[in-house]
Amino acid sequence: MKLVRNGKLSYLQPSGLADGLVAGFSTRNGGVSRAPYNSLNLGLNTEDTLGSVEGNRSTFARSFDLQPHQLLTVKQVHGKDLLIIDEPNLDLTHFLSLEVDAIVTNQPGIMIGVLVADCFPVLLWDQEKSVIAAVHVGWRGAAEGILHKAIKGMKDHFDCDVAKLKAAIGPGIGAHKY
């Protein structure tokens, strides 16, 4: 993984990405949120001010030449359900309160993401099929098979070859912090 600077934002970018695919794990730098959310809090389900979160989400999306409504995160519940987006031009705001822990899509022009504190974000992608998944993996979701379900969704819904999938695991809490 390498650190990529994109304006005032930075993110960790996995190696092996297909041309045209932008993926990574954001850092907390470049936002406007105050403590304890310092600085780039993208979470709508926090006690941070809505104005700060919306400003951060707008800054984040625009840094990738997208509009804020093209950024999709969902309400994660440490479960095993996933959302599959396979239609163009959907109103993504409809999904913001959906309780799932993984998003899978083949649609260009949207940015999918999961939000983590101590859990692990996992990205899965199929370069040939242009399918990507963002998965929120906590211990409950891992125990319930959220990664397996995301991979199965990619295979069953988009005909992805499991042997050709690539994966990247983002930063999460280590056992030494418990």
GROMACS .gro file of C-alpha atoms in nm:
model
  178
    1MET     CA    1   0.000   0.000   0.000
    2LYS     CA    2   0.113   0.353  -0.063
    3LEU     CA    3   0.007   0.688   0.078
    4VAL     CA    4  -0.152   0.906  -0.191
    5ARG     CA    5  -0.208   1.277  -0.142
    6ASN     CA    6  -0.514   1.417  -0.316
    7GLY     CA    7  -0.534   1.789  -0.246
    8LYS     CA    8  -0.547   1.831   0.131
    9LEU     CA    9  -0.673   1.475   0.174
   10SER     CA   10  -0.467   1.158   0.179
   11TYR     CA   11  -0.553   0.791   0.153
   12LEU     CA   12  -0.385   0.452   0.153
   13GLN     CA   13  -0.404   0.298  -0.192
   14PRO     CA   14  -0.371  -0.078  -0.242
   15SER     CA   15  -0.141  -0.203  -0.515
   16GLY     CA   16  -0.271  -0.392  -0.816
   17LEU     CA   17  -0.563  -0.164  -0.905
   18ALA     CA   18  -0.697  -0.173  -1.259
   19ASP     CA   19  -0.671   0.139  -1.474
   20GLY     CA   20  -0.956   0.373  -1.393
   21LEU     CA   21  -1.029   0.215  -1.054
   22VAL     CA   22  -0.966   0.439  -0.759
   23ALA     CA   23  -0.978   0.264  -0.424
   24GLY     CA   24  -0.828   0.307  -0.085
   25PHE     CA   25  -0.862   0.378   0.282
   26SER     CA   26  -0.905   0.740   0.386
   27THR     CA   27  -0.708   0.897   0.664
   28ARG     CA   28  -0.849   1.143   0.917
   29ASN     CA   29  -0.666   1.438   0.758
   30GLY     CA   30  -0.823   1.723   0.564
   31GLY     CA   31  -1.162   1.768   0.726
   32VAL     CA   32  -1.333   2.023   0.948
   33SER     CA   33  -1.464   1.815   1.241
   34ARG     CA   34  -1.352   1.908   1.590
   35ALA     CA   35  -1.241   1.675   1.869
   36PRO     CA   36  -1.310   1.394   1.931
   37TYR     CA   37  -1.379   1.342   1.558
   38ASN     CA   38  -1.065   1.520   1.440
   39SER     CA   39  -1.081   1.604   1.131
   40LEU     CA   40  -1.226   1.406   0.838
   41ASN     CA   41  -1.524   1.235   1.001
   42LEU     CA   42  -1.746   1.092   0.725
   43GLY     CA   43  -1.992   0.918   0.960
   44LEU     CA   44  -2.353   1.035   0.958
   45ASN     CA   45  -2.434   0.819   1.261
   46THR     CA   46  -2.209   1.003   1.505
   47GLU     CA   47  -2.259   1.290   1.746
   48ASP     CA   48  -2.049   1.516   1.524
   49THR     CA   49  -2.238   1.816   1.385
   50LEU     CA   50  -2.428   1.742   1.065
   51GLY     CA   51  -2.272   2.047   0.900
   52SER     CA   52  -1.921   1.919   0.969
   53VAL     CA   53  -1.998   1.568   0.842
   54GLU     CA   54  -2.170   1.699   0.528
   55GLY     CA   55  -1.876   1.935   0.468
   56ASN     CA   56  -1.629   1.649   0.510
   57ARG     CA   57  -1.827   1.421   0.278
   58SER     CA   58  -1.849   1.697   0.019
   59THR     CA   59  -1.476   1.769   0.040
   60PHE     CA   60  -1.396   1.399   0.018
   61ALA     CA   61  -1.621   1.332  -0.285
   62ARG     CA   62  -1.511   1.646  -0.470
   63SER     CA   63  -1.144   1.555  -0.423
   64PHE     CA   64  -1.218   1.260  -0.653
   65ASP     CA   65  -1.417   1.476  -0.899
   66LEU     CA   66  -1.749   1.339  -0.772
   67GLN     CA   67  -2.051   1.515  -0.630
   68PRO     CA   68  -2.141   1.449  -0.264
   69HIS     CA   69  -2.450   1.251  -0.366
   70GLN     CA   70  -2.220   1.004  -0.547
   71LEU     CA   71  -2.063   0.893  -0.216
   72LEU     CA   72  -2.248   0.602  -0.057
   73THR     CA   73  -2.200   0.472   0.293
   74VAL     CA   74  -2.464   0.278   0.483
   75LYS     CA   75  -2.567   0.218   0.842
   76GLN     CA   76  -2.347  -0.069   0.955
   77VAL     CA   77  -2.478  -0.306   1.220
   78HIS     CA   78  -2.201  -0.566   1.259
   79GLY     CA   79  -2.401  -0.820   1.062
   80LYS     CA   80  -2.383  -1.022   0.744
   81ASP     CA   81  -2.616  -0.840   0.503
   82LEU     CA   82  -2.500  -0.673   0.185
   83LEU     CA   83  -2.629  -0.425  -0.069
   84ILE     CA   84  -2.584  -0.492  -0.439
   85ILE     CA   85  -2.603  -0.194  -0.674
   86ASP     CA   86  -2.627  -0.298  -1.037
   87GLU     CA   87  -2.834  -0.019  -1.191
   88PRO     CA   88  -2.711   0.318  -1.316
   89ASN     CA   89  -2.834   0.656  -1.195
   90LEU     CA   90  -2.987   0.540  -0.868
   91ASP     CA   91  -3.067   0.792  -0.595
   92LEU     CA   92  -2.801   0.678  -0.349
   93THR     CA   93  -2.946   0.885  -0.064
   94HIS     CA   94  -3.218   0.618  -0.043
   95PHE     CA   95  -2.956   0.372   0.089
   96LEU     CA   96  -2.793   0.589   0.359
   97SER     CA   97  -3.002   0.441   0.641
   98LEU     CA   98  -2.998   0.086   0.506
   99GLU     CA   99  -2.857  -0.156   0.766
  100VAL     CA  100  -2.593  -0.362   0.586
  101ASP     CA  101  -2.221  -0.426   0.628
  102ALA     CA  102  -2.108  -0.461   0.268
  103ILE     CA  103  -2.174  -0.287  -0.063
  104VAL     CA  104  -2.104  -0.451  -0.399
  105THR     CA  105  -2.134  -0.267  -0.730
  106ASN     CA  106  -2.037  -0.265  -1.094
  107GLN     CA  107  -2.154   0.091  -1.151
  108PRO     CA  108  -1.899   0.355  -1.251
  109GLY     CA  109  -1.925   0.705  -1.113
  110ILE     CA  110  -2.015   0.619  -0.756
  111MET     CA  111  -1.791   0.586  -0.454
  112ILE     CA  112  -1.886   0.317  -0.206
  113GLY     CA  113  -1.742   0.296   0.140
  114VAL     CA  114  -1.768   0.158   0.488
  115LEU     CA  115  -1.688   0.347   0.804
  116VAL     CA  116  -1.475   0.195   1.075
  117ALA     CA  117  -1.336   0.282   1.414
  118ASP     CA  118  -1.185  -0.040   1.547
  119CYS     CA  119  -1.324  -0.282   1.286
  120PHE     CA  120  -1.149  -0.355   0.958
  121PRO     CA  121  -1.242  -0.218   0.617
  122VAL     CA  122  -1.189  -0.469   0.336
  123LEU     CA  123  -1.194  -0.392  -0.035
  124LEU     CA  124  -1.253  -0.668  -0.290
  125TRP     CA  125  -1.236  -0.614  -0.664
  126ASP     CA  126  -1.251  -0.794  -0.994
  127GLN     CA  127  -1.052  -0.601  -1.251
  128GLU     CA  128  -1.195  -0.781  -1.553
  129LYS     CA  129  -1.560  -0.738  -1.454
  130SER     CA  130  -1.516  -0.390  -1.299
  131VAL     CA  131  -1.686  -0.500  -0.979
  132ILE     CA  132  -1.585  -0.375  -0.636
  133ALA     CA  133  -1.699  -0.441  -0.282
  134ALA     CA  134  -1.647  -0.244   0.038
  135VAL     CA  135  -1.692  -0.459   0.346
  136HIS     CA  136  -1.713  -0.363   0.715
  137VAL     CA  137  -1.558  -0.651   0.911
  138GLY     CA  138  -1.594  -0.661   1.286
  139TRP     CA  139  -1.569  -0.976   1.490
  140ARG     CA  140  -1.946  -1.040   1.470
  141GLY     CA  141  -1.957  -0.992   1.093
  142ALA     CA  142  -1.647  -1.207   1.050
  143ALA     CA  143  -1.805  -1.481   1.261
  144GLU     CA  144  -2.127  -1.457   1.057
  145GLY     CA  145  -1.940  -1.478   0.725
  146ILE     CA  146  -1.973  -1.124   0.586
  147LEU     CA  147  -1.663  -1.167   0.367
  148HIS     CA  148  -1.790  -1.497   0.228
  149LYS     CA  149  -2.127  -1.338   0.157
  150ALA     CA  150  -1.966  -1.041  -0.025
  151ILE     CA  151  -1.754  -1.275  -0.238
  152LYS     CA  152  -2.057  -1.493  -0.309
  153GLY     CA  153  -2.252  -1.182  -0.410
  154MET     CA  154  -1.978  -1.084  -0.653
  155LYS     CA  155  -1.970  -1.435  -0.797
  156ASP     CA  156  -2.345  -1.497  -0.816
  157HIS     CA  157  -2.461  -1.153  -0.920
  158PHE     CA  158  -2.178  -1.038  -1.147
  159ASP     CA  159  -2.021  -1.370  -1.253
  160CYS     CA  160  -1.686  -1.283  -1.095
  161ASP     CA  161  -1.419  -1.551  -1.090
  162VAL     CA  162  -1.333  -1.592  -0.721
  163ALA     CA  163  -0.978  -1.702  -0.809
  164LYS     CA  164  -0.918  -1.366  -0.980
  165LEU     CA  165  -1.049  -1.141  -0.703
  166LYS     CA  166  -0.806  -0.907  -0.535
  167ALA     CA  167  -0.840  -0.789  -0.177
  168ALA     CA  168  -0.697  -0.523   0.051
  169ILE     CA  169  -0.744  -0.494   0.425
  170GLY     CA  170  -0.733  -0.147   0.573
  171PRO     CA  171  -0.627  -0.028   0.915
  172GLY     CA  172  -0.810  -0.158   1.220
  173ILE     CA  173  -0.752  -0.214   1.587
  174GLY     CA  174  -0.497  -0.468   1.703
  175ALA     CA  175  -0.519  -0.709   1.993
  176HIS     CA  176  -0.264  -0.501   2.186
  177LYS     CA  177  -0.528  -0.226   2.223
  178TYR     CA  178  -0.783  -0.448   2.402
   0.00000   0.00000   0.00000
